[in-house]
PDB file of C-alpha atoms and ligand atoms in Angstrom:
ATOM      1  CA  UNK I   5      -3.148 -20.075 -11.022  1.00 87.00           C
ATOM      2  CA  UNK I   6      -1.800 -17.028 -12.708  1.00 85.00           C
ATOM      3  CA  UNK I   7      -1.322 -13.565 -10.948  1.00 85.00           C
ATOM      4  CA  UNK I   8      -3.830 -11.466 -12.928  1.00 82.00           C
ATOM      5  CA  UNK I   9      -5.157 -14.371 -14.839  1.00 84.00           C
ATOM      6  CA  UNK I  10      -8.867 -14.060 -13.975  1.00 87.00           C
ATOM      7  CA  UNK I  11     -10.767 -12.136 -16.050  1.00 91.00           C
ATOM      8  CA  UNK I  12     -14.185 -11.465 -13.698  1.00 91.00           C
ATOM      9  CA  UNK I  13     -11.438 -10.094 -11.216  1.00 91.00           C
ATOM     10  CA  UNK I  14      -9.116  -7.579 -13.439  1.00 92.00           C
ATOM     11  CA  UNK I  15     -12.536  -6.571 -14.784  1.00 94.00           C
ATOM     12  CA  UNK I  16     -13.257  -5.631 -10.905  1.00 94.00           C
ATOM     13  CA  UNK I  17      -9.654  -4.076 -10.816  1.00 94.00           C
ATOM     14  CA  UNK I  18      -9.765  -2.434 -13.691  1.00 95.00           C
ATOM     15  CA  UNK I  19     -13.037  -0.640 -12.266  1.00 96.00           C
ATOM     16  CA  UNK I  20     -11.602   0.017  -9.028  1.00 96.00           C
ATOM     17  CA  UNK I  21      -8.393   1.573 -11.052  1.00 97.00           C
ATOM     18  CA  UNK I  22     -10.354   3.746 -12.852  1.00 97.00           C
ATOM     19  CA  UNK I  23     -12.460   4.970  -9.693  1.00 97.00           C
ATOM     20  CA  UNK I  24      -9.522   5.590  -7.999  1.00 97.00           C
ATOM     21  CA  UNK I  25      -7.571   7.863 -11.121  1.00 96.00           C
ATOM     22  CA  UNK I  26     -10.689   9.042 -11.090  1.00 97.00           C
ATOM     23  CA  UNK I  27     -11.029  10.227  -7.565  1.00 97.00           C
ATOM     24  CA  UNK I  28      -7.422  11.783  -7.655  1.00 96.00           C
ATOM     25  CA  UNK I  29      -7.845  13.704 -10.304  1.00 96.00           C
ATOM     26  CA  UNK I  30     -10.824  15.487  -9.023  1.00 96.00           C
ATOM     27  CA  UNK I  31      -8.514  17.420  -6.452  1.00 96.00           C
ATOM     28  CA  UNK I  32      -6.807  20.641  -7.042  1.00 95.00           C
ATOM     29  CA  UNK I  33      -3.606  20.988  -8.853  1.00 94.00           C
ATOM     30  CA  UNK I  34      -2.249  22.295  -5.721  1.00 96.00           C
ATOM     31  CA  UNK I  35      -3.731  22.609  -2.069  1.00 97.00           C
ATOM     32  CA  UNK I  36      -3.617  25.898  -0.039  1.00 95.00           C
ATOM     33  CA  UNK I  37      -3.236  24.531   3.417  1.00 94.00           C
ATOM     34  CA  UNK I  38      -2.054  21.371   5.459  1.00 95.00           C
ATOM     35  CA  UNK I  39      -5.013  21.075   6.578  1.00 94.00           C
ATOM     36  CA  UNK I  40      -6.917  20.549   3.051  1.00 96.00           C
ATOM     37  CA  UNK I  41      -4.157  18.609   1.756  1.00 97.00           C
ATOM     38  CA  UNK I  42      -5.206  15.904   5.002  1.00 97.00           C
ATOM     39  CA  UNK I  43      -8.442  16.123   4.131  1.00 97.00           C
ATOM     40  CA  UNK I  44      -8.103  15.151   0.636  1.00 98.00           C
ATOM     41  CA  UNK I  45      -5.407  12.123   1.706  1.00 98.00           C
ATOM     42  CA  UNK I  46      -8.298  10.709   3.697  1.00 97.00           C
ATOM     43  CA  UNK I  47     -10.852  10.492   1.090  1.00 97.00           C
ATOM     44  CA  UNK I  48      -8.473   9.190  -1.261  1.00 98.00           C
ATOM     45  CA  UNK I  49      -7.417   6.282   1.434  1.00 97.00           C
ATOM     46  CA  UNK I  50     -11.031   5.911   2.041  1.00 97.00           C
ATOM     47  CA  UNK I  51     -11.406   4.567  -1.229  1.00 97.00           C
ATOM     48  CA  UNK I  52      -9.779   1.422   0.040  1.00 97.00           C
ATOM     49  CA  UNK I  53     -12.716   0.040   2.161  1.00 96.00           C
ATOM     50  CA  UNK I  54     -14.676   0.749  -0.933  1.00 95.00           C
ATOM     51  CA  UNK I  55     -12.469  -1.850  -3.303  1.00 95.00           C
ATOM     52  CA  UNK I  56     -12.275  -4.188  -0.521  1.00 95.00           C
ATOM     53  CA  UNK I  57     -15.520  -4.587  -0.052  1.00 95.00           C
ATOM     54  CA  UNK I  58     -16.593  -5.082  -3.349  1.00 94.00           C
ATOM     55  CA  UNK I  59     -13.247  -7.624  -3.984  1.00 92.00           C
ATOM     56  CA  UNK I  60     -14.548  -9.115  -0.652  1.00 91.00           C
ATOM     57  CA  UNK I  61     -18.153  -9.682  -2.004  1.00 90.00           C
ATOM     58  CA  UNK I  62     -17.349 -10.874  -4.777  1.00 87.00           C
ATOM     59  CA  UNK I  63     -14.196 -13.054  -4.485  1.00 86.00           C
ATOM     60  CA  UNK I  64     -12.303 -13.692  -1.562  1.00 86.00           C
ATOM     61  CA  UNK I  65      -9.826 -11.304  -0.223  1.00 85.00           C
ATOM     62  CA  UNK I  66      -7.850 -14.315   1.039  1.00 89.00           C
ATOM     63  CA  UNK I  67      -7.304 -16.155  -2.129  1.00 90.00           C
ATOM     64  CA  UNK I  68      -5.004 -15.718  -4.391  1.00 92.00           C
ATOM     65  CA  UNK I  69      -6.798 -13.520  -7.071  1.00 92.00           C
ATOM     66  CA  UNK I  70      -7.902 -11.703  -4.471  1.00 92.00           C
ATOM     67  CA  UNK I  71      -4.718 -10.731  -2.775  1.00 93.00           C
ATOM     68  CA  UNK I  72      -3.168  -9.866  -6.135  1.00 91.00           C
ATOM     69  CA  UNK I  73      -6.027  -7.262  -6.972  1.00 93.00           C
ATOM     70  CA  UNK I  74      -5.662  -5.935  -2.928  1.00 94.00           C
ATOM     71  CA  UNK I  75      -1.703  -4.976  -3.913  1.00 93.00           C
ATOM     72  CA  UNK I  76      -2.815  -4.025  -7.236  1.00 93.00           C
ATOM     73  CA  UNK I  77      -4.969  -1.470  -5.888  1.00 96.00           C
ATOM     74  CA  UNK I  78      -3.050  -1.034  -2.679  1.00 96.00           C
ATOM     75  CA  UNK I  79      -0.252   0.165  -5.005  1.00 94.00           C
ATOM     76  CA  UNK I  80      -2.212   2.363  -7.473  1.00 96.00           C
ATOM     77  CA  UNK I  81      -3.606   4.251  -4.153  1.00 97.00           C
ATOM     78  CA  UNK I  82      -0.180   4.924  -2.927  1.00 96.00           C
ATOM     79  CA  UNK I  83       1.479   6.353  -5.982  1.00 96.00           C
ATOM     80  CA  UNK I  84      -2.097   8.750  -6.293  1.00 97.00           C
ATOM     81  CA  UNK I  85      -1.492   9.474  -2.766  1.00 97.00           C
ATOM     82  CA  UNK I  86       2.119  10.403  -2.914  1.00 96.00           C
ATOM     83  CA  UNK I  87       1.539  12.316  -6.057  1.00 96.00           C
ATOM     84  CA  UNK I  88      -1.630  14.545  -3.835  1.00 97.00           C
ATOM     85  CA  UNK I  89       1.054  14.914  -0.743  1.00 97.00           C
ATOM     86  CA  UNK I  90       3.482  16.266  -3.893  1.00 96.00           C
ATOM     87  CA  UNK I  91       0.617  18.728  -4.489  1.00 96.00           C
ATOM     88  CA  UNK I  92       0.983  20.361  -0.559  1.00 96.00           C
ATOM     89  CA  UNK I  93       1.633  23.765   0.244  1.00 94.00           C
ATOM     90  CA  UNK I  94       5.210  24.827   0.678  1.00 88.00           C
ATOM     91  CA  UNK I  95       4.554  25.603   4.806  1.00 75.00           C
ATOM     92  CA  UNK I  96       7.104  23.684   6.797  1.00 73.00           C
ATOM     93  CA  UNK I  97       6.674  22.276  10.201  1.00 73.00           C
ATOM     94  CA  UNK I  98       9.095  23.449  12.556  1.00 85.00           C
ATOM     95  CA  UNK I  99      11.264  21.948  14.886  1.00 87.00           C
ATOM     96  CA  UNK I 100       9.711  21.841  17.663  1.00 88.00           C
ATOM     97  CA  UNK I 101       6.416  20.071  16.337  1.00 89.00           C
ATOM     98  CA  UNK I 102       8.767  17.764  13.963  1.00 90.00           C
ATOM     99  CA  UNK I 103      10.644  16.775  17.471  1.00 90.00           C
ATOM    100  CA  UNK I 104       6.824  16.207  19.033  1.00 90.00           C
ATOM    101  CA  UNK I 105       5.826  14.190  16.549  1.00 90.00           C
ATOM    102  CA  UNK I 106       8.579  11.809  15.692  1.00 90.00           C
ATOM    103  CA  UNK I 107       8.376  11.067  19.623  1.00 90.00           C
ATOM    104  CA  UNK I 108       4.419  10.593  19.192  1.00 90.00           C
ATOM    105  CA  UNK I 109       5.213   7.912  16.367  1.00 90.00           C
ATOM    106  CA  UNK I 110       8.904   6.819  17.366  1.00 87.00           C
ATOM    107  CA  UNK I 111       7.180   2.914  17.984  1.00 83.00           C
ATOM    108  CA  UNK I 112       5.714   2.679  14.606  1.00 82.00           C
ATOM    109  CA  UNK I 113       6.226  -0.710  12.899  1.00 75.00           C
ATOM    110  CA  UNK I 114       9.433  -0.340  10.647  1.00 70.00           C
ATOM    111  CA  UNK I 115       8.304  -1.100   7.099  1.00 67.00           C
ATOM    112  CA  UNK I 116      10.092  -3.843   5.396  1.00 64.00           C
ATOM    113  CA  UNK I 117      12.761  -2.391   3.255  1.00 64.00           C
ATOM    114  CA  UNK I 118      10.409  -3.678  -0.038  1.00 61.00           C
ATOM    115  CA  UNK I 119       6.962  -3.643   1.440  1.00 71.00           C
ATOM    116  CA  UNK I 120       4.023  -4.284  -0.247  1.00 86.00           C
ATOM    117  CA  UNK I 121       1.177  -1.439  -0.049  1.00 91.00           C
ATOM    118  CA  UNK I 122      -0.742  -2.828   2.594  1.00 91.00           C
ATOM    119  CA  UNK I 123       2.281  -2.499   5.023  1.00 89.00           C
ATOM    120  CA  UNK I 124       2.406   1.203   3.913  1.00 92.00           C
ATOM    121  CA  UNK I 125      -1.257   1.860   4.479  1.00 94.00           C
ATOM    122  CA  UNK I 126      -1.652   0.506   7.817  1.00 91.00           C
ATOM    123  CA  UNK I 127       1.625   2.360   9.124  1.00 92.00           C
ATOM    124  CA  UNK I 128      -0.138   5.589   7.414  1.00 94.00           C
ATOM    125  CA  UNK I 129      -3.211   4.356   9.795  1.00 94.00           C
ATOM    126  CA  UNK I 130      -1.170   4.211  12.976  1.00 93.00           C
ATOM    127  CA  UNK I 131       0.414   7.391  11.603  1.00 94.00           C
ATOM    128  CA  UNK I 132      -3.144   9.198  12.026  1.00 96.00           C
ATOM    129  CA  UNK I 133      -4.116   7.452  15.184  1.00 95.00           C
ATOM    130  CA  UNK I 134      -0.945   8.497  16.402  1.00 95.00           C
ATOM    131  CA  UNK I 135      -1.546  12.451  15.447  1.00 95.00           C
ATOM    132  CA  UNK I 136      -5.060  12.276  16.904  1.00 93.00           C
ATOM    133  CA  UNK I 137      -3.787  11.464  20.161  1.00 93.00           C
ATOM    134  CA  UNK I 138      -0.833  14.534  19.940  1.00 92.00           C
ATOM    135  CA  UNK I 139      -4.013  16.626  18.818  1.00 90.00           C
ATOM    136  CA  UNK I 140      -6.276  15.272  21.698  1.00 90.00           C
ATOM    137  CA  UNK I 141      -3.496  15.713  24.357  1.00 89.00           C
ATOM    138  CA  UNK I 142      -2.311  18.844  23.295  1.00 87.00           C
ATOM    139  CA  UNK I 143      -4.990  21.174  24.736  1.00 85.00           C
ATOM    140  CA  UNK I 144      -3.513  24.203  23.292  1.00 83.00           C
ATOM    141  CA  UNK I 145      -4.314  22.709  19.864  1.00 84.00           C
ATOM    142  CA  UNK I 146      -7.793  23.053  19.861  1.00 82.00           C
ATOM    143  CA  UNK I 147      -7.359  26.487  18.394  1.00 83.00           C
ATOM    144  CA  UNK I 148      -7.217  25.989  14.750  1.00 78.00           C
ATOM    145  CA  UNK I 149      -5.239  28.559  14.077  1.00 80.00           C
ATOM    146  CA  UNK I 150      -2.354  26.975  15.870  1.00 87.00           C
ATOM    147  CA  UNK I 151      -2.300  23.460  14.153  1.00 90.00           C
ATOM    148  CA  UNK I 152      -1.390  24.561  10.922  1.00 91.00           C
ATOM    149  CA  UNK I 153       2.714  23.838  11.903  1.00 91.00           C
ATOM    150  CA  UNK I 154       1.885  20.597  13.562  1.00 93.00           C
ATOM    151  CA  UNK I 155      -0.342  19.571  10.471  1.00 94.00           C
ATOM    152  CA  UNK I 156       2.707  20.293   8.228  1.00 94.00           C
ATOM    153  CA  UNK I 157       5.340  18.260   9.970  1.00 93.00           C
ATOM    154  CA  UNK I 158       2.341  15.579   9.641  1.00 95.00           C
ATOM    155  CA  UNK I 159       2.445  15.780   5.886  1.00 95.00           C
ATOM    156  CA  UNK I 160       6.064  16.215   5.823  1.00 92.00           C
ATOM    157  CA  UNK I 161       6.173  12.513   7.689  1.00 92.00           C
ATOM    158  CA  UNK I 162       3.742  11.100   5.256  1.00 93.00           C
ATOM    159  CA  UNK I 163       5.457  11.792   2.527  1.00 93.00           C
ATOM    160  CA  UNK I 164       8.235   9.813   3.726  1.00 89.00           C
ATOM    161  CA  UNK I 165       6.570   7.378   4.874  1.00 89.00           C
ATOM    162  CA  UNK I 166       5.305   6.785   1.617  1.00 92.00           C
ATOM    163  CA  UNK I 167       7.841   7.670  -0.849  1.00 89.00           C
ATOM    164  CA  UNK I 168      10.324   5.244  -0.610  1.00 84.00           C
ATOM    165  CA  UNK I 169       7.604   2.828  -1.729  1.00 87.00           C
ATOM    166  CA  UNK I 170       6.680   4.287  -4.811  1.00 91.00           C
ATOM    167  CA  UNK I 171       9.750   5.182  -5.917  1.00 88.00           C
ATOM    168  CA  UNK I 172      11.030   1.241  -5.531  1.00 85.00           C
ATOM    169  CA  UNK I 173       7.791   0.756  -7.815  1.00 86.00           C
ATOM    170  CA  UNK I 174       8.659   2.558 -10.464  1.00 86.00           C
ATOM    171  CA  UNK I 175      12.311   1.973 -10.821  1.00 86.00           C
ATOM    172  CA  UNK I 176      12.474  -1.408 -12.634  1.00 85.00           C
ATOM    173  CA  UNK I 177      15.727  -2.709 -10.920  1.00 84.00           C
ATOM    174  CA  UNK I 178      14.308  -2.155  -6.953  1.00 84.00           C
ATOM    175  CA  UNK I 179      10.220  -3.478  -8.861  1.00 82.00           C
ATOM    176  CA  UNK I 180      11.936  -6.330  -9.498  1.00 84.00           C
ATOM    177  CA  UNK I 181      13.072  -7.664  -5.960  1.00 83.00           C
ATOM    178  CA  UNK I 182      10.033  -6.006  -4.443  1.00 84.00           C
ATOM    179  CA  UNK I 183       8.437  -8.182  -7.003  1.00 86.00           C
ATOM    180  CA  UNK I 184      10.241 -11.275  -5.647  1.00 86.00           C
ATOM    181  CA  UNK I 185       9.970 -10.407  -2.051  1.00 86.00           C
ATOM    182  CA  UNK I 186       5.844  -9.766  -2.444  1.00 88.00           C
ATOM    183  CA  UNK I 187       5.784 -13.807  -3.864  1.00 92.00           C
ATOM    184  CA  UNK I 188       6.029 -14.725  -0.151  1.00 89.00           C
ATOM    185  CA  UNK I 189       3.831 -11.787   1.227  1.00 90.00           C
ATOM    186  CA  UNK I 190       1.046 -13.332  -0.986  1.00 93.00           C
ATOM    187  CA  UNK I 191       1.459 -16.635   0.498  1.00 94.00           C
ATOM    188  CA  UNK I 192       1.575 -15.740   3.614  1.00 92.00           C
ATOM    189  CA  UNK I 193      -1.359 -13.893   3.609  1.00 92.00           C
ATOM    190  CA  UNK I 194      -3.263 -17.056   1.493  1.00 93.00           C
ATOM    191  CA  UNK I 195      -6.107 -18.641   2.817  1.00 93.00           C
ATOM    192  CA  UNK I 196      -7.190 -22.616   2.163  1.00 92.00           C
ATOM    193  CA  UNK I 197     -10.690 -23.479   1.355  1.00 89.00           C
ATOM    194  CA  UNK I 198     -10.541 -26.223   4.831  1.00 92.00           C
ATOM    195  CA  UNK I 199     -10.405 -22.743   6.834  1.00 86.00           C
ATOM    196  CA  UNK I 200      -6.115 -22.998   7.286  1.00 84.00           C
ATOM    197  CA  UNK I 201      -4.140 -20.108   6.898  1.00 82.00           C
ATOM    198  CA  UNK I 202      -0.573 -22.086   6.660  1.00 87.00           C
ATOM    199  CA  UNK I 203       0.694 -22.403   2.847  1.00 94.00           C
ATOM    200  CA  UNK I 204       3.903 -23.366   3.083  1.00 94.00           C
ATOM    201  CA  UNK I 205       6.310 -23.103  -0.098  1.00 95.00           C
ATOM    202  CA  UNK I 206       7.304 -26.488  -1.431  1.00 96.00           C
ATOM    203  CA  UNK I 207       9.065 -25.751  -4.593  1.00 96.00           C
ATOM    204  CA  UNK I 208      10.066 -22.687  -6.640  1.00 94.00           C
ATOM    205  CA  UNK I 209      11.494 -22.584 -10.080  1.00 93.00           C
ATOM    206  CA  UNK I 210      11.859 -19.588 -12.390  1.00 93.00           C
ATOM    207  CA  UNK I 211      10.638 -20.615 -15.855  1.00 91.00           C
ATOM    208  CA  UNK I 212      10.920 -19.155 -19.341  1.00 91.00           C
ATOM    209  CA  UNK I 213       8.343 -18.731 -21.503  1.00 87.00           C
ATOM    210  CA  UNK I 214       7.716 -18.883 -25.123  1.00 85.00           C
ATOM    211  CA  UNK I 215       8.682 -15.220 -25.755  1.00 86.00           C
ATOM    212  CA  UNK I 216      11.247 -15.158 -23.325  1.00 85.00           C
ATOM    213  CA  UNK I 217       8.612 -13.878 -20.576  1.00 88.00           C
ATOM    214  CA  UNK I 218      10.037 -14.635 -16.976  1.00 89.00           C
ATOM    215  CA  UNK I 219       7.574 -16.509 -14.592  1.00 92.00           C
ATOM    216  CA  UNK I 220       8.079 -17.301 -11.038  1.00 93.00           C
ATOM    217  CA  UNK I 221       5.762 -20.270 -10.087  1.00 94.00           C
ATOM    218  CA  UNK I 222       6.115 -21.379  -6.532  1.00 95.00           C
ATOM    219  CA  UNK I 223       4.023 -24.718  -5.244  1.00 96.00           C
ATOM    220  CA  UNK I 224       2.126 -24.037  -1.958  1.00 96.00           C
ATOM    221  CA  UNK I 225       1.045 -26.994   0.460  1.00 96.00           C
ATOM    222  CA  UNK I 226      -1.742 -26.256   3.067  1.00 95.00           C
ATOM    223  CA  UNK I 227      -0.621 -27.263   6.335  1.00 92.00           C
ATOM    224  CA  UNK I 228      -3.899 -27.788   7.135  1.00 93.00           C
ATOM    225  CA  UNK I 229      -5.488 -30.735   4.811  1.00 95.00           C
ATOM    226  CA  UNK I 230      -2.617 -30.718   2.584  1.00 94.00           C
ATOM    227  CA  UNK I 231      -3.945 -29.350  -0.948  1.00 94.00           C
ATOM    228  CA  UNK I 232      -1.305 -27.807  -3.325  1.00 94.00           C
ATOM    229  CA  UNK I 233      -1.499 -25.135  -5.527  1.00 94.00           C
ATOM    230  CA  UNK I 234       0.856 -23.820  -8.889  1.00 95.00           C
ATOM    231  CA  UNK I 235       0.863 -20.065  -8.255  1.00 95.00           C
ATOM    232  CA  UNK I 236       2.416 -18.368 -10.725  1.00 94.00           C
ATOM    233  CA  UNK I 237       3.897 -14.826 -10.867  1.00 93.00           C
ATOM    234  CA  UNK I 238       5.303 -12.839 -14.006  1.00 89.00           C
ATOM    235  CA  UNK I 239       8.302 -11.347 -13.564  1.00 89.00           C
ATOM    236  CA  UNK I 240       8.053  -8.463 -16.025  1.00 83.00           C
ATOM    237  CA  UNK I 241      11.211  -6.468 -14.998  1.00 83.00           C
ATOM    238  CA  UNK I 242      13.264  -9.406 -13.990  1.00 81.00           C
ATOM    239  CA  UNK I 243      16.774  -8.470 -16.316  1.00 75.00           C
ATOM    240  CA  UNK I 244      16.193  -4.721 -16.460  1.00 75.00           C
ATOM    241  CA  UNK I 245      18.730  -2.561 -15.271  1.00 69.00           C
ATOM    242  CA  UNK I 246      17.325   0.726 -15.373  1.00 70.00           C
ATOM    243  CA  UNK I 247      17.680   2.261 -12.129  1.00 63.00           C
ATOM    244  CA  UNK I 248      15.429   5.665 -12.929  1.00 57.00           C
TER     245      UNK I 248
HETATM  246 ZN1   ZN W 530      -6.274 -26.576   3.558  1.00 54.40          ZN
END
C-alpha cells in the first residue's frame, strides 16, 4: 500500500480540500475583533467532524488510506487556520490575562517537537475547554465588554500553538523529518481487520525509484493474528536543503 495511492480516497480528499479552501476563503480579509476572529476559527475547525465523517463512512479512519487523508486534511486545516489567526486584529492581551491564562492551560499536553495535525488540533481543543472554564469561573467576565483582552491573549496563544507546525510544513528541510517521524504516528494509530490495534514495525528500508523518487516502505506485523503489510511512504523532500 501506497500513501495516497487510492484513487476513490484522494477523490474524497481532494473534495474535502476544496471544501475546506473553500470555507477559508469565505472570511474577511481581516477581522475587527477577537471575538469574531474565534468565531470564525471554530467554524473552520468544525469542518473536521465533517471530513471525518464522510472518510469514516466511507473508508475506515483506522486504515491506512484513511489515516493518510485524516493528516492530509488535518494539515490543510491548520495552515487555513493559522493563515485566519494571521488575519486578527492588532488588540493585544495584557499581562495580567496572558499570566491568567498560561496558568489556566500550564498542564496542556506538550506537542511533539514534529507533530502531526491531529496532535495540534486536540491541544487547540483542550485549549478552548480550558478558556471556557477561565470564562465560566471568572464571574466578572460575563460582561462582554470586558472579555475582549482575555479573548486576545486567547488568540495570541493559538497562534503559537499552531505556528510552529505549519511553518515545519512548509520548510522542506524540518517537512522532511516531520515526514519521517509521522511514518510511525501512522502505524501507531493503524488498525487490523481481526479488531488489533498493535502493528509493530518489522523492517524499514529507504528505496529509490526509477526517477530517483525516495520511498520509505516500512513492513508492519499485527500483533494480533499476525498479518503483514508493505506500507509505503514518498519521501518528496528527502535531500532538500532549503530551510525557507
Ligand atoms: Zn490482526
Amino acid at each position: 500500500m501506497r500513501a495516497g495511492s487510492n484513487a476513490d480516497v484522494q477523490r474524497l480528499l481532494d473534495s474535502e480540500l476544496a471544501n475546506v479552501r473553500r470555507v477559508s476563503g469565505g472570511f474577511p480579509r481581516s477581522f475587527k475583533t477577537p471575538r469574531e476572529t474565534i468565531a470564525a476559527l471554530l467554524s473552520l475547525l468544525a469542518l473536521r467532524q465533517r471530513y471525518f465523517a464522510l472518510l469514516g463512512e466511507h473508508f475506515s479512519v483506522f486504515s491506512f488510506d484513511g489515516i493518510v487523508a485524516m493528516d492530509r486534511l488535518d494539515e490543510a486545516l491548520l495552515v487555513d487556520a493559522s493563515e485566519l489567526l494571521g488575519r486578527r486584529p492588532s488588540s493585544a492581551g495584557n499581562e495580567a490575562t496572558e499570566r491568567a491564562l498560561g496558568e489556566a492551560m500550564e498542564d496542556l499536553p506538550v506537542v511533539r517537537e514534529h507533530p502531526v495535525g491531529y496532535e495540534v488540533l486536540f491541544l487547540i481543543r483542550r485549549m478552548f475547554e480550558a478558556f471556557d472554564e477561565v470564562l465560566e469561573f471568572r464571574t466578572e467576565l460575563e460582561d462582554e465588554g470586558l472579555r475582549e483582552p482575555w479573548e486576545a491573549a486567547f488568540l495570541d496563544r493559538l497562534a503559537l500553538a499552531i505556528a510552529k507546525f505549519v511553518t515545519d510544513r512548509k520548510t522542506p528541510v524540518a517537512r522532511h523529518f516531520s515526514d519521517v517521524q509521522r511514518e510511525h504516528l501512522v502505524v501507531e494509530r493503524l488498525h487490523c481487520r481481526c479488531g488489533e490495534a498493535k502493528f509493530s514495525v518489522t523492517h524499514q528500508s529507504l528505496m529509490t525509484e526509477a526517477g530517483g523518487a525516495m520511498v520509505d516502505r516500512l513492513e508492519v506485523r499485527c500483533a494480533g493474528c499476525g498479518a503483514s503489510h508493505s506500507l509505503e511512504f514518498p519521501l518528496p523532500f528527502i535531500g532538500d536543503l532549503t530551510v525557507a
